[in-house]
PDB file of C-alpha atoms in Angstrom:
ATOM      1  CA  MET A 231       0.000   0.000   0.000  1.00  0.00           C
ATOM      2  CA  SER A 232       1.367   3.403  -0.923  1.00  0.00           C
ATOM      3  CA  LEU A 233       1.835   6.048   1.726  1.00  0.00           C
ATOM      4  CA  ASP A 234      -0.712   8.341   0.039  1.00  0.00           C
ATOM      5  CA  ARG A 235      -3.337   5.605   0.012  1.00  0.00           C
ATOM      6  CA  PHE A 236      -2.613   4.796   3.658  1.00  0.00           C
ATOM      7  CA  HIS A 237      -3.160   8.438   4.644  1.00  0.00           C
ATOM      8  CA  LYS A 238      -6.362   8.617   2.604  1.00  0.00           C
ATOM      9  CA  GLU A 239      -7.793   5.489   4.249  1.00  0.00           C
ATOM     10  CA  ALA A 240      -6.710   6.681   7.684  1.00  0.00           C
ATOM     11  CA  GLU A 241      -8.502   9.989   7.116  1.00  0.00           C
ATOM     12  CA  GLN A 242     -11.687   8.160   6.073  1.00  0.00           C
ATOM     13  CA  MET A 243     -11.509   5.991   9.205  1.00  0.00           C
ATOM     14  CA  LYS A 244     -11.109   9.105  11.359  1.00  0.00           C
ATOM     15  CA  ILE A 245     -14.280  10.553   9.861  1.00  0.00           C
ATOM     16  CA  TYR A 246     -16.091   7.232  10.397  1.00  0.00           C
ATOM     17  CA  ASN A 247     -14.884   7.053  14.003  1.00  0.00           C
ATOM     18  CA  ASN A 248     -16.088  10.612  14.654  1.00  0.00           C
ATOM     19  CA  ILE A 249     -19.548   9.776  13.300  1.00  0.00           C
ATOM     20  CA  GLU A 250     -19.705   6.571  15.325  1.00  0.00           C
ATOM     21  CA  THR A 251     -18.635   8.400  18.496  1.00  0.00           C
ATOM     22  CA  SER A 252     -21.216  11.133  17.914  1.00  0.00           C
ATOM     23  CA  TYR A 253     -23.966   8.543  17.470  1.00  0.00           C
ATOM     24  CA  ARG A 254     -22.917   6.747  20.667  1.00  0.00           C
ATOM     25  CA  ASN A 255     -22.966  10.064  22.537  1.00  0.00           C
ATOM     26  CA  LEU A 256     -26.481  10.825  21.271  1.00  0.00           C
ATOM     27  CA  GLU A 257     -27.672   7.387  22.365  1.00  0.00           C
ATOM     28  CA  LEU A 258     -26.149   7.915  25.824  1.00  0.00           C
ATOM     29  CA  LEU A 259     -28.103  11.156  26.136  1.00  0.00           C
ATOM     30  CA  VAL A 260     -31.279   9.296  25.126  1.00  0.00           C
ATOM     31  CA  THR A 261     -30.722   6.578  27.738  1.00  0.00           C
ATOM     32  CA  SER A 262     -30.012   9.319  30.305  1.00  0.00           C
ATOM     33  CA  ASN A 263     -33.420  10.817  29.441  1.00  0.00           C
ATOM     34  CA  LEU A 264     -31.873  14.122  28.354  1.00  0.00           C
ATOM     35  CA  LEU A 265     -32.833  13.638  24.703  1.00  0.00           C
ATOM     36  CA  ILE A 266     -35.881  12.071  23.096  1.00  0.00           C
ATOM     37  CA  LYS A 267     -35.413  10.103  19.893  1.00  0.00           C
ATOM     38  CA  THR A 268     -38.304  10.073  17.418  1.00  0.00           C
ATOM     39  CA  TYR A 269     -38.788   9.166  13.779  1.00  0.00           C
ATOM     40  CA  ASP A 270     -39.968  11.829  11.339  1.00  0.00           C
ATOM     41  CA  SER A 271     -42.063  10.020   8.737  1.00  0.00           C
ATOM     42  CA  LYS A 272     -41.988  12.963   6.309  1.00  0.00           C
ATOM     43  CA  SER A 273     -38.218  13.230   6.095  1.00  0.00           C
ATOM     44  CA  LYS A 274     -37.722   9.542   6.981  1.00  0.00           C
ATOM     45  CA  LYS A 275     -35.020  10.428   9.505  1.00  0.00           C
ATOM     46  CA  LEU A 276     -34.369   9.971  13.188  1.00  0.00           C
ATOM     47  CA  VAL A 277     -34.815  13.194  15.134  1.00  0.00           C
ATOM     48  CA  TYR A 278     -33.252  13.949  18.504  1.00  0.00           C
ATOM     49  CA  GLU A 279     -34.976  16.553  20.677  1.00  0.00           C
ATOM     50  CA  ILE A 280     -34.220  17.980  24.099  1.00  0.00           C
ATOM     51  CA  ASN A 281     -36.460  16.481  26.764  1.00  0.00           C
ATOM     52  CA  LYS A 282     -38.513  19.576  27.611  1.00  0.00           C
ATOM     53  CA  SER A 283     -39.970  18.021  30.761  1.00  0.00           C
ATOM     54  CA  LEU A 284     -36.567  18.576  32.378  1.00  0.00           C
ATOM     55  CA  PHE A 285     -37.109  22.324  32.122  1.00  0.00           C
ATOM     56  CA  GLU A 286     -40.459  22.029  33.887  1.00  0.00           C
ATOM     57  CA  VAL A 287     -38.787  20.229  36.801  1.00  0.00           C
ATOM     58  CA  ALA A 288     -36.039  22.848  36.974  1.00  0.00           C
ATOM     59  CA  LYS A 289     -38.466  25.794  37.371  1.00  0.00           C
TER      60      LYS A 289
END
């Protein structure tokens, strides 16, 4: 494998690892009840929202 190809693949893995880490962090916030995960049928995407009931408790 050439050095240029190695660097290119390493850069792609870094991007993949960042995405994977971000997803894991979102899921941790969902399990901690800080975020709510829903599915938007119009856009066909997962949506993460702040759990607004936490603000009611904090008042």
